[in-house]
Coordinates of C-alpha atoms in Angstrom, one line a residue:
X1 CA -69.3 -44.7 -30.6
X2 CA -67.1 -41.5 -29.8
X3 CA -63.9 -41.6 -28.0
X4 CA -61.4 -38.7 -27.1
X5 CA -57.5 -39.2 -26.4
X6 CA -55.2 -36.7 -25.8
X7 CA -51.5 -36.4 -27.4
X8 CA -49.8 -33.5 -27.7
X9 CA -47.7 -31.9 -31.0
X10 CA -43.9 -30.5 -30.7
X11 CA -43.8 -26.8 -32.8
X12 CA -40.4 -25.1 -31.5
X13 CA -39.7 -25.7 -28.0
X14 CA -43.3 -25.4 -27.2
X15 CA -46.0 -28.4 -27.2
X16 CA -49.6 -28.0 -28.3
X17 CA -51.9 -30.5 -27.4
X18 CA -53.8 -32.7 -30.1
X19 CA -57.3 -33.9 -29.8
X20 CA -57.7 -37.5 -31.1
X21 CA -61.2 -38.1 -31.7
X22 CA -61.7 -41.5 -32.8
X23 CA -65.5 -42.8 -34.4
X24 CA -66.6 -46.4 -34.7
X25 CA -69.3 -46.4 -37.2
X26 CA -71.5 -49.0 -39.1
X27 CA -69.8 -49.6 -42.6
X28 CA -66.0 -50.8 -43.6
X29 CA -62.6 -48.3 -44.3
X30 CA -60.3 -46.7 -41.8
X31 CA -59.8 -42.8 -42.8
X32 CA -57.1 -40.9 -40.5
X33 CA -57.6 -36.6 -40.6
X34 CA -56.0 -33.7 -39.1
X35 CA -53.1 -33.3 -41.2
X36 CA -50.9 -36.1 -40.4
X37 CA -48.0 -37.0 -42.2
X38 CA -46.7 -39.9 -43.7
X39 CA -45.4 -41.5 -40.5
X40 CA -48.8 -41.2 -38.8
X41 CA -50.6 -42.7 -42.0
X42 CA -48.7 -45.8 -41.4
X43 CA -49.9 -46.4 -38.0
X44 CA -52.4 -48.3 -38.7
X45 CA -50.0 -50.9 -39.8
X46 CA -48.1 -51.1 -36.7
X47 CA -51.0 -50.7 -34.6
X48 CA -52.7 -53.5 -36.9
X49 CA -49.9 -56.1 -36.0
X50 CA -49.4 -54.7 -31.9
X51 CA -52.8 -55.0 -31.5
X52 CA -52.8 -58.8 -32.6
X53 CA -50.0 -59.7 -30.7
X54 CA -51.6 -58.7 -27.7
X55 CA -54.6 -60.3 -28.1
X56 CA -57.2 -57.3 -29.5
X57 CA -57.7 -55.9 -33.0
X58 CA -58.4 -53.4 -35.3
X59 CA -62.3 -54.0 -35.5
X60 CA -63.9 -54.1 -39.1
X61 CA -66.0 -51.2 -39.1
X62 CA -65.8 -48.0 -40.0
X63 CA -63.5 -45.9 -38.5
X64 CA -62.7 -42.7 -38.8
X65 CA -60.1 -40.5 -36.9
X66 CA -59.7 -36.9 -36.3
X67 CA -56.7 -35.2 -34.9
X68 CA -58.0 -32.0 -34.1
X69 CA -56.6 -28.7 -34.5
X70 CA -57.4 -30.2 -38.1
X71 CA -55.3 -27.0 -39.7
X72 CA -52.2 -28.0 -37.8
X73 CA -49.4 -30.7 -39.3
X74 CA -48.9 -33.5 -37.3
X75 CA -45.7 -35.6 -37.5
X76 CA -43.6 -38.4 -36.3
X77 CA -44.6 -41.6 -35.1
X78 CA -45.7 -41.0 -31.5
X79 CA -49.0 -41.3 -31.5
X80 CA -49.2 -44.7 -32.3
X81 CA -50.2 -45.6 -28.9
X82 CA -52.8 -42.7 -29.0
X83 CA -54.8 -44.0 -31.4
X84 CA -54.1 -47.3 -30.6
X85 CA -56.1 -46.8 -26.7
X86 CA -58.6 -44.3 -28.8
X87 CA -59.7 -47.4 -31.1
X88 CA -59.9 -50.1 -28.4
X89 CA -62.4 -47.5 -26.1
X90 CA -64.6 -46.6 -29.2
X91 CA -64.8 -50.0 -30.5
X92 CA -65.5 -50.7 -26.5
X93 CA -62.8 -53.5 -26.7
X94 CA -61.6 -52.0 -23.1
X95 CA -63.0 -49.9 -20.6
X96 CA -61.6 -46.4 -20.6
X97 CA -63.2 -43.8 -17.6
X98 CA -61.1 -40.9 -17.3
X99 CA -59.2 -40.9 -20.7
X100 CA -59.5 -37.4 -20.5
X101 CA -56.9 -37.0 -17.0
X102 CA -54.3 -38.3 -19.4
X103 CA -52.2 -37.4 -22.3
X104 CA -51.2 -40.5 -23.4
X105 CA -48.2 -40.9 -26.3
X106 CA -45.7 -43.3 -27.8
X107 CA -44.3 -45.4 -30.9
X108 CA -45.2 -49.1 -31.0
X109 CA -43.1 -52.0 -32.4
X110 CA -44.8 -54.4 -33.9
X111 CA -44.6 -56.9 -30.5
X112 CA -46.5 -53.9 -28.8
X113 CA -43.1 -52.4 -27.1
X114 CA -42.8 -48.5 -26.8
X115 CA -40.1 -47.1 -28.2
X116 CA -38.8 -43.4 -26.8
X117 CA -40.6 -40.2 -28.4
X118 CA -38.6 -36.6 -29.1
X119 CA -39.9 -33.8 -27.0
X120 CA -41.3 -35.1 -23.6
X121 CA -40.7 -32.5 -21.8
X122 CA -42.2 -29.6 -23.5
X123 CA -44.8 -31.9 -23.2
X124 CA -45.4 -32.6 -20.0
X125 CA -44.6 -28.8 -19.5
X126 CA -47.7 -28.1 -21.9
X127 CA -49.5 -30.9 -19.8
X128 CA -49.2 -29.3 -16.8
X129 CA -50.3 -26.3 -17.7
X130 CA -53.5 -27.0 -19.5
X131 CA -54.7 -29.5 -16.3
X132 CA -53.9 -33.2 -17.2
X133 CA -53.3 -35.0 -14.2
X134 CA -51.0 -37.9 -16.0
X135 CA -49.1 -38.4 -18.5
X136 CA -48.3 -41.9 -20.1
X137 CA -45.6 -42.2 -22.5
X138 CA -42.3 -45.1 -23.0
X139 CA -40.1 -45.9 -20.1
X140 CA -37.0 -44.6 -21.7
X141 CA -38.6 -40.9 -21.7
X142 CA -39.7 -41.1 -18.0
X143 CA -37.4 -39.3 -16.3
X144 CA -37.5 -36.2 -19.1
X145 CA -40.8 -35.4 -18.6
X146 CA -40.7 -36.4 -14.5
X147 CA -38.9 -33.1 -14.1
X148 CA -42.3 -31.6 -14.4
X149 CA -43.9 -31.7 -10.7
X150 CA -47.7 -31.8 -10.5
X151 CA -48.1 -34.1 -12.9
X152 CA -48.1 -38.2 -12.3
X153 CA -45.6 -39.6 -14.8
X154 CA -46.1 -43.3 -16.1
X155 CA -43.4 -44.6 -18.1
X156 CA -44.4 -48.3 -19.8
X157 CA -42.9 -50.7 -21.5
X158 CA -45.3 -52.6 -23.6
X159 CA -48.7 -50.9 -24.9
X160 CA -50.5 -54.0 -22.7
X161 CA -49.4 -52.5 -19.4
X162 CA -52.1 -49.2 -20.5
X163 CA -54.6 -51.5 -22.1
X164 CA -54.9 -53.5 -18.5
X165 CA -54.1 -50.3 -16.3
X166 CA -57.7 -48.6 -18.1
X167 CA -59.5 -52.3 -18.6
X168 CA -58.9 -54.1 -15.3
X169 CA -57.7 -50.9 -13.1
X170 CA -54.0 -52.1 -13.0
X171 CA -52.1 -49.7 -11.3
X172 CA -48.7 -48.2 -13.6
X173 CA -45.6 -47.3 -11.4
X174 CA -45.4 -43.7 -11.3
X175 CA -41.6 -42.3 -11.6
X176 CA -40.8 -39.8 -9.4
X177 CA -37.2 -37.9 -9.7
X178 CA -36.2 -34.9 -7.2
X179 CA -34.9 -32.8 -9.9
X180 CA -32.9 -30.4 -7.5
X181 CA -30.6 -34.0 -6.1
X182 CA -30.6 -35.2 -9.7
X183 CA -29.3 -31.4 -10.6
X184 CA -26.7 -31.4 -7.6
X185 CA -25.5 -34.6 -7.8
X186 CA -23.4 -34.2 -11.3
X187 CA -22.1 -30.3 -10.8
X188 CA -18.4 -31.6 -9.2
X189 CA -17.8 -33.9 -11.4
X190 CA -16.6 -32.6 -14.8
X191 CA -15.5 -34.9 -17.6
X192 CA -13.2 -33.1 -18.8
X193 CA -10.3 -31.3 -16.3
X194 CA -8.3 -28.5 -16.5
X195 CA -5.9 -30.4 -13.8
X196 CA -5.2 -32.8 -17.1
X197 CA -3.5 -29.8 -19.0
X198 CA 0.5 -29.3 -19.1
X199 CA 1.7 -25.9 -19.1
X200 CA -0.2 -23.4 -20.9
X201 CA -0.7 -21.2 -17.8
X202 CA -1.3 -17.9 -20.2
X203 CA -4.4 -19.6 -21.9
X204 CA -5.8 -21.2 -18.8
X205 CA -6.0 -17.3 -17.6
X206 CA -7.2 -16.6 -21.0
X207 CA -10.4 -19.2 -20.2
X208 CA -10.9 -17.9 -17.0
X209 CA -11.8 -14.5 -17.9
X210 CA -13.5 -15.8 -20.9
X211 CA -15.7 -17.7 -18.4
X212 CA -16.4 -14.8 -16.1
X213 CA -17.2 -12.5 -18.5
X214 CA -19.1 -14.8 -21.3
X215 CA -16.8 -13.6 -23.7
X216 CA -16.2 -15.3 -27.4
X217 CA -12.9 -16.6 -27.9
X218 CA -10.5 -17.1 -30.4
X219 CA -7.4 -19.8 -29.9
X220 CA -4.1 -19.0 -32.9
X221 CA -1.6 -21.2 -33.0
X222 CA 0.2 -24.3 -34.7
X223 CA -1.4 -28.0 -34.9
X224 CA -0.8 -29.8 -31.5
X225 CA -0.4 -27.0 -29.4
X226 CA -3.6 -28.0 -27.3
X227 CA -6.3 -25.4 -28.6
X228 CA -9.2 -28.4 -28.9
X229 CA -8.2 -29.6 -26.2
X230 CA -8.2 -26.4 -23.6
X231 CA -11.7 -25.9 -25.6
X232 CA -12.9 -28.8 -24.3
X233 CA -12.5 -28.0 -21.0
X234 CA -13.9 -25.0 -21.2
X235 CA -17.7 -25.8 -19.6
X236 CA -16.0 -27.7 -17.0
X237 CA -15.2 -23.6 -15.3
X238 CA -18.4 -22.1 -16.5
X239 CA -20.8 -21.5 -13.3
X240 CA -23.1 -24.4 -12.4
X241 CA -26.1 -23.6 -15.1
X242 CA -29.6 -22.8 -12.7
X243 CA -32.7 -25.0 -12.9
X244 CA -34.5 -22.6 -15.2
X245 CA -31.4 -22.7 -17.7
X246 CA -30.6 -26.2 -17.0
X247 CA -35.0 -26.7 -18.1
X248 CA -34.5 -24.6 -21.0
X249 CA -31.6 -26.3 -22.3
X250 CA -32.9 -29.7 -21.5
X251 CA -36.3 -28.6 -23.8
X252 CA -34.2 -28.0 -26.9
X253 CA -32.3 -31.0 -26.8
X254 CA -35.7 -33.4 -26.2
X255 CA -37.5 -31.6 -29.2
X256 CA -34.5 -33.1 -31.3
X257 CA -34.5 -36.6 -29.1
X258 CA -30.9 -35.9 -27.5
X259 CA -31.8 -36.2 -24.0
X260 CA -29.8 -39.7 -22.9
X261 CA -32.1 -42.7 -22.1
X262 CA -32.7 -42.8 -18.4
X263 CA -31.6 -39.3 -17.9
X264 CA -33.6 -36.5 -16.6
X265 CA -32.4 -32.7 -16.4
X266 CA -29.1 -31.9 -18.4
X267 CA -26.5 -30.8 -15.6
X268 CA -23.6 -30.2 -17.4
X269 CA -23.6 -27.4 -19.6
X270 CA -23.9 -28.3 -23.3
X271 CA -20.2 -28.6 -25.8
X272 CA -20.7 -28.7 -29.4
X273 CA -18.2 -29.1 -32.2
X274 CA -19.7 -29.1 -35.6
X275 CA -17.5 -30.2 -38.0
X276 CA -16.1 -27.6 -40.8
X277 CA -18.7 -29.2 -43.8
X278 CA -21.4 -27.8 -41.8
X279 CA -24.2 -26.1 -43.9
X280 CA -26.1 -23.3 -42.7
X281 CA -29.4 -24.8 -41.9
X282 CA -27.7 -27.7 -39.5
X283 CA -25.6 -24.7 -38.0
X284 CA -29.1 -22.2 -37.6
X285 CA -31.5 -24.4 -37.6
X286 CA -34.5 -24.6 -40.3
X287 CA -35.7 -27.3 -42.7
X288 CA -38.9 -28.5 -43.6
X289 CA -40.4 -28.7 -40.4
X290 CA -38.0 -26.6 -38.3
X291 CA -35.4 -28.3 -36.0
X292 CA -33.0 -26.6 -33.7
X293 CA -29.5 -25.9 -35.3
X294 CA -26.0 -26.4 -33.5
X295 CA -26.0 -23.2 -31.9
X296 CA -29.4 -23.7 -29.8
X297 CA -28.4 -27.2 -29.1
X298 CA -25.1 -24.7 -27.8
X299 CA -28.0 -22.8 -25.6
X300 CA -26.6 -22.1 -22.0
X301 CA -23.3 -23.6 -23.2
X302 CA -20.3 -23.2 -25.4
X303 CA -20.1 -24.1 -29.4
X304 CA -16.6 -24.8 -30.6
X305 CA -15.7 -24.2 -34.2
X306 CA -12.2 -25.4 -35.0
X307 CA -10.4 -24.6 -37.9
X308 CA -12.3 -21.2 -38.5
X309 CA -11.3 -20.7 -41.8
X310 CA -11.9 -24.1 -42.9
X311 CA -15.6 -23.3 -42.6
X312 CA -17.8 -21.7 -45.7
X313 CA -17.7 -18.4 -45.7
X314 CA -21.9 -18.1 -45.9
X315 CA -22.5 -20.4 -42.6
X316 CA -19.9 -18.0 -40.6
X317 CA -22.4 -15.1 -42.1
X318 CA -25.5 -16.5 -40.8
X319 CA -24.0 -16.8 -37.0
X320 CA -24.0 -13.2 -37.0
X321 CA -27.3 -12.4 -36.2
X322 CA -27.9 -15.3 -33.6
X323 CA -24.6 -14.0 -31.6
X324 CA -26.2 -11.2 -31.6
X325 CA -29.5 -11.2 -30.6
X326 CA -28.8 -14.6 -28.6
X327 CA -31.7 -16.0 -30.6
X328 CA -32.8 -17.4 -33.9
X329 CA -35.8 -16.9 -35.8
X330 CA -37.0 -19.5 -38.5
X331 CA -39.5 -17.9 -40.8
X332 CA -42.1 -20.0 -42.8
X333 CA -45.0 -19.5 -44.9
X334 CA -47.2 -20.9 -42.1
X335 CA -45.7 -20.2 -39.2
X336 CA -42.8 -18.8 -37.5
X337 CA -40.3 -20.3 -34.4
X338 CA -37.9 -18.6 -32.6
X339 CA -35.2 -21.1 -30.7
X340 CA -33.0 -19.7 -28.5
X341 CA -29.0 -19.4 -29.1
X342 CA -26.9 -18.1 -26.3
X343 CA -23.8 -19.6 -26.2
X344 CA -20.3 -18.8 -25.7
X345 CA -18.3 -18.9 -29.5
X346 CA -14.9 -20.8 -29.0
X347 CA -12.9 -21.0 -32.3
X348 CA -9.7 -21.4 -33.0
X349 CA -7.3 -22.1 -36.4
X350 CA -3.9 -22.4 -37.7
X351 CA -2.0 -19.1 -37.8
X352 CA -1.7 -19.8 -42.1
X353 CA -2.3 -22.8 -44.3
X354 CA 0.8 -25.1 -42.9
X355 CA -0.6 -23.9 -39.8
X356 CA 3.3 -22.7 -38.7
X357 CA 3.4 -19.1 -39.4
X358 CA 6.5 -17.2 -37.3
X359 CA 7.9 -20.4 -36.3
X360 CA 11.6 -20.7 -37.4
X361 CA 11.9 -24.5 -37.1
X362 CA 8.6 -24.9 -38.8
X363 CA 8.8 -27.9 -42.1
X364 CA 6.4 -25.5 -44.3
X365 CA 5.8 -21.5 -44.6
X366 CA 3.4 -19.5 -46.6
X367 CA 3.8 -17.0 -48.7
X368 CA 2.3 -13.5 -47.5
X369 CA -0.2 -13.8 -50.4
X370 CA -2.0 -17.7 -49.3
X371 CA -1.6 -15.7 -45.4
X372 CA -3.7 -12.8 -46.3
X373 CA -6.0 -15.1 -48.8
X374 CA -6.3 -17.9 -45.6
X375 CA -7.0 -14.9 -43.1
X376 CA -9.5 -13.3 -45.2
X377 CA -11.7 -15.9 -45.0
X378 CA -12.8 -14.5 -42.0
X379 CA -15.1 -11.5 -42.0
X380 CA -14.0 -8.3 -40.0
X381 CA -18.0 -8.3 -38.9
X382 CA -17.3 -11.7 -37.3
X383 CA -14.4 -10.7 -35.3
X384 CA -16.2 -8.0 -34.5
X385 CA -18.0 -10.1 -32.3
X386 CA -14.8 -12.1 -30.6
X387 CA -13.3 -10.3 -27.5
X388 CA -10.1 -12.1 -27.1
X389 CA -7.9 -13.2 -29.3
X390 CA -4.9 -15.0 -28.1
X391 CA -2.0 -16.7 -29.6
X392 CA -1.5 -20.5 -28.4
X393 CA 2.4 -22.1 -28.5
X394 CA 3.4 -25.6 -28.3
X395 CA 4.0 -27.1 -24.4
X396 CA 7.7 -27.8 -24.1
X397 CA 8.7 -31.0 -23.2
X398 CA 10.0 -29.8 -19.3
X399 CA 6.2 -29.4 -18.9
X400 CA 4.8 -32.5 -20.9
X401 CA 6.6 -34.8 -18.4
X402 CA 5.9 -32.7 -15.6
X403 CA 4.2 -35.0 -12.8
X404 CA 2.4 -32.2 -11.1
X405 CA -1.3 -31.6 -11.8
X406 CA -2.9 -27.9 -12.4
X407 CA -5.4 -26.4 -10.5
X408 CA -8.4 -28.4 -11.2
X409 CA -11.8 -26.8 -13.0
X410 CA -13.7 -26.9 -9.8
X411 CA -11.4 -24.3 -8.0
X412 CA -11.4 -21.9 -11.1
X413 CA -14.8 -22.4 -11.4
X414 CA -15.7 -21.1 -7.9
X415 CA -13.8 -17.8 -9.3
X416 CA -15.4 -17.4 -12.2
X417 CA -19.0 -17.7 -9.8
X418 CA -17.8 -15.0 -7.7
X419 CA -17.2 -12.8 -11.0
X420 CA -20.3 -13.4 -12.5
X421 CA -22.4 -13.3 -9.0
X422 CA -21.0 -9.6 -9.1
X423 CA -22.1 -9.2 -12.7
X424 CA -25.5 -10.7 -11.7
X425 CA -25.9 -7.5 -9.0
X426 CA -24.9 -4.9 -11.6
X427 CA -27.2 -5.5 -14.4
X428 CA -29.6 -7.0 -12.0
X429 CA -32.4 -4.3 -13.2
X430 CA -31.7 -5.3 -16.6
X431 CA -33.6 -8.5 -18.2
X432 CA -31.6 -8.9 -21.4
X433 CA -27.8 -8.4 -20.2
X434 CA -26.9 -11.2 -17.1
X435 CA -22.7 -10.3 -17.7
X436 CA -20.1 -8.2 -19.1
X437 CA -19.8 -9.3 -22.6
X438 CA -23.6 -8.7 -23.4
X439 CA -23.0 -4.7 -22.7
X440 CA -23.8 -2.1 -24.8
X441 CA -22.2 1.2 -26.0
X442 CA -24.3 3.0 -23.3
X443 CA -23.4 0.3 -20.4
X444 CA -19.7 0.3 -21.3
X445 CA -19.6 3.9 -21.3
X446 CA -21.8 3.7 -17.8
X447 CA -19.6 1.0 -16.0
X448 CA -16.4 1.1 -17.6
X449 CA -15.2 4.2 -16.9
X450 CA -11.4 5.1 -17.0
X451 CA -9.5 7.2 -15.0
X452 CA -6.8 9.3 -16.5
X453 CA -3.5 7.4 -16.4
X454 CA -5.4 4.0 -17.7
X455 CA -6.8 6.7 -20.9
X456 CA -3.6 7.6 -21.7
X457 CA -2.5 3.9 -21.5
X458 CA -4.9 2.9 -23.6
X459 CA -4.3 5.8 -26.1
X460 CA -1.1 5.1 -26.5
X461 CA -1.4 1.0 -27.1
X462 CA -4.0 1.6 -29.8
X463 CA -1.5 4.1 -31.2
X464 CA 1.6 2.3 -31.1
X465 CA -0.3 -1.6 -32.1
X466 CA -2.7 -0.1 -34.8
X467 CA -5.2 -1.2 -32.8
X468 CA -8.3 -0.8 -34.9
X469 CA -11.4 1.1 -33.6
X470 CA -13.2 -2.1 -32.9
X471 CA -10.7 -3.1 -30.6
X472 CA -12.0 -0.1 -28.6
X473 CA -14.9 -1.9 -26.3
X474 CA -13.7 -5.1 -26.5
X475 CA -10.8 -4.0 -24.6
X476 CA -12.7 -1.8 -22.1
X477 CA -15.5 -5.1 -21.6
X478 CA -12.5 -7.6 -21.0
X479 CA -10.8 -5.3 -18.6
X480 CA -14.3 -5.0 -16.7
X481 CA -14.1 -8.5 -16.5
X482 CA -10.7 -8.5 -14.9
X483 CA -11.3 -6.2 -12.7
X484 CA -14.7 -8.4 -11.5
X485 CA -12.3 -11.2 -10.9
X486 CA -10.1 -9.5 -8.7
X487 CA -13.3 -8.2 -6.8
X488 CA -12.4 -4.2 -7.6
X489 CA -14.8 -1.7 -8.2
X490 CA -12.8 0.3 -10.9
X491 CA -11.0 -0.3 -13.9
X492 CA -7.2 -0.1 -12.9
X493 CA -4.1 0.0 -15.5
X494 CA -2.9 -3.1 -15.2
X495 CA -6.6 -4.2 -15.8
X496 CA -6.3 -2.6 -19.4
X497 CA -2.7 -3.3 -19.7
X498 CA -4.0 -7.7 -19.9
X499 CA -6.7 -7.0 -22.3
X500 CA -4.8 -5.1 -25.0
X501 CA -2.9 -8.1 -24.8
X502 CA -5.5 -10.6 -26.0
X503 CA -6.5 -8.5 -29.0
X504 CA -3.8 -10.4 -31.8
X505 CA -5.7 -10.5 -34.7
X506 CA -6.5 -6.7 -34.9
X507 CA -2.6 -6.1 -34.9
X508 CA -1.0 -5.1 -37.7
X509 CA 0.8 -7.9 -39.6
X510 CA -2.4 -10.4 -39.3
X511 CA -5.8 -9.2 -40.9
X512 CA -3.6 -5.9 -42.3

């Protein structure tokens, strides 16, 4: 007898559903099709022993499975409980109408518990779309895919919960989240405050316009002045993320199995840190099977590289393109995915090896030579791509044991909203730029236009610093930012006077 069962296949961020076709034939062998890897050859092992525990089998016949498209490589070990309800129907061990209103899918222990699957929500996205009416997969990934509305989520615990909700018509409790309260309910409550940090008021201004204009950042200064720190805190004043961004986000970090147990929709925006031995294809993404990198598991949020020069010089190289385009293409032989990478760059590093360049009571100083030789290790492309530099000093003890708290995240964070609200109206007829630092030449010249006393300002500063030609847009994209945050229309001189400010490393004296 012929039985179909419907699981679905992770490629990118998108799902493609499978078609498990499962024959119970005269004769003896069990043959499994379709592509599947080695952890879906094993199955019938685990199936085998779950099966027992709960009473059924494996029947000794011949059985052959199909996992249909039969071109397309299936992997991982969540279809366990697919085949396992697709075996017990053909071998008409249970009753099974309507196996084709669900996508069913999960890993089975050998007691017949689920264990949680990577990727439920593309799935249930994919689900949706293509007209299943419910989706059963394990407990722990419930709420994931019960973002998804019109579509009846069942998330079980043990796989005799779906043989008795098919055979005897038990009914599975359906979970049912409201994603907008679940969204909501986390937006004020930040882990990490800006009200925690001591002094520093320069920086904190620094992160603000960062913030309101999406701009990259780098932090300069000696060890323990609070650089990793104030980049921590940095999400905590970026605007609330919106469902669709909070949906995308949440997609990329369930195809790689990050999404907390028992959590639904990510409302925090992401924060990674990947440490300096990094190599390129956990930084960009890639592999054998393609997973998403560090900086799409950054998507929507900010990726924090400290100790800049610490990392290898190719991996630096490779984030060019992504920071760019704000996505990343993986190419293979077979097939190509694209995962996207929009994040804010936060990096900071040690002013020379000791890390105390231009401090008189430092321990240790460097020789010009192991300066240039440290700097250098950064590529002029790369900074190319930073709009602020800024140099970070150590808090003096006055402010250490000061008792007062500073503002807290959520009040710069309602300033920052107004900035980029105001950004959201200007490019508002343009998909591909949402705020200032995404501009082009064209939009810089087109909203970032000087009058005369802020030209010769600006002539003069890039005169008297060396500021290098590159320093050019920044400046004017920073300054549009400023202005946004004090709600004016025009680009005013003290406006340009703050930006050439955060521009350091393109002074002479640091990368020559």
């Amino acid at each position: 007898m012929l039985k179909k069962v419907f699981g679905s296949a992770v490629f990118g961020v998108e799902a493609t559903t499978i078609i498990v076709e499962v024959n119970v034939d005269s004769g003896i062998g069990y043959h499994l099709v379709g592509l599947p890897d080695n952890a879906i050859k094993e199955s019938n092992y685990r199936i085998a022993a779950a099966l027992q525990n709960n009473g059924y089998k494996i029947p000794g016949k011949k059985i052959i499975i199909n996992m249909s498209p039969a071109d397309l490589r299936k992997e991982g070990s969540a279809y366990d409980v697919t085949l396992a309800i697709g075996i017990l129907a053909a071998s008409k061990q249970i009753k099974a109408d309507h196996l084709e209103d669900y996508l069913i899918m999960g890993e089975l222990s050998l007691d017949g518990d689920l264990q949680p699957i990577k990727g439920a929500l593309p799935i249930a996205v994919k689900a949706r779309e293509e007209g299943f009416k419910n989706f059963i997969l394990p407990s722990q990934n419930a709420k994931e895919a019960a973002i998804v509305n019109d579509l009846n989520v069942f998330g079980v615990d043990n796989i005799k919960q779906v043989i008795n909700h098919f055979d005897k018509g038990d009914t599975l409790e359906q979970t049912v989240i409201d994603t907008r309260q679940e969204f909501y309910k986390n937006l004020d409550f930040p882990e990490f405050d800006f009200a925690d940090v001591k002094g520093q008021e320069s920086i904190k201004r620094c992160m603000e316009i960062a913030a309101a204009g999406g701009h990259n950042i780098i932090l300069i200064g000696p060890p323990g002045a609070g650089k990793t720190m104030l980049a921590k805190r940095l999400p905590s004043i970026l605007p609330p993320m919106t469902l669709h961004e909070a949906l995308e986000t949440t997609k990329i970090h369930s195809v790689v199995g990050r999404v907390k147990a028992h959590t639904g929709l990510m409302a925090q925006r992401p924060f990674r840190s990947p440490h300096h031995t990094i190599s390129d294809v956990a930084l960009v993404g890639g592999g054998t099977y393609p997973q998403p990198g560090e900086i799409s598991l950054a998507h929507n949020g900010v990726l924090f590289l400290d100790e800049l020069p610490e990392f290898k010089r190719t991996v630096l190289e490779v984030m060019r393109q992504p920071l760019e385009d704000r996505e990343v293409t993986i190419s293979r032989a077979r097939f190509t995915v694209t995962y996207p990478s929009s994040f804010m760059l936060v990096a900071s590093m040690n002013p020379s090896p000791s890390g105390y360049f231009n401090d008189p009571d430092a321990p240790v100083t460097s020789s010009p030579a192991e300066m240039q030789r440290y700097l250098s290790k950064i590529s002029g492309p790369l900074l190319d791509r930073i709009d602020i530099h800024i140099e970070v000093t150590p808090v003096p003890f006055e402010k250490l044991s000061d008792d007062r708290r500073g503002e807290s995240s959520v009040d710069i964070r309602k300033r920052v909203t107004v900035a980029r609200d105001v950004q959201t109206q200007r490019f508002k007829d343009n998909d591909s730029i949402h705020y200032n630092a995404q501009m082009n030449t064209k939009q810089i010249r087109q909203y970032c236009a000087l009058d005369e006393p802020s030209k010769e300002l600006l002539k003069t500063a890039m005169e008297r610093l060396n500021l290098s030609a590159r320093a050019y847009d920044r400046i004017l994209k920073v300054a549009r930012t400023i202005a946004d945050l004090e709600e004016s229309p025009t680009i005013q001189g003290q406006h340009i006077t703050e930006a050439i400010q955060y521009r350091s490393l393109d002074r002479e004296g640091w990368l020559g």
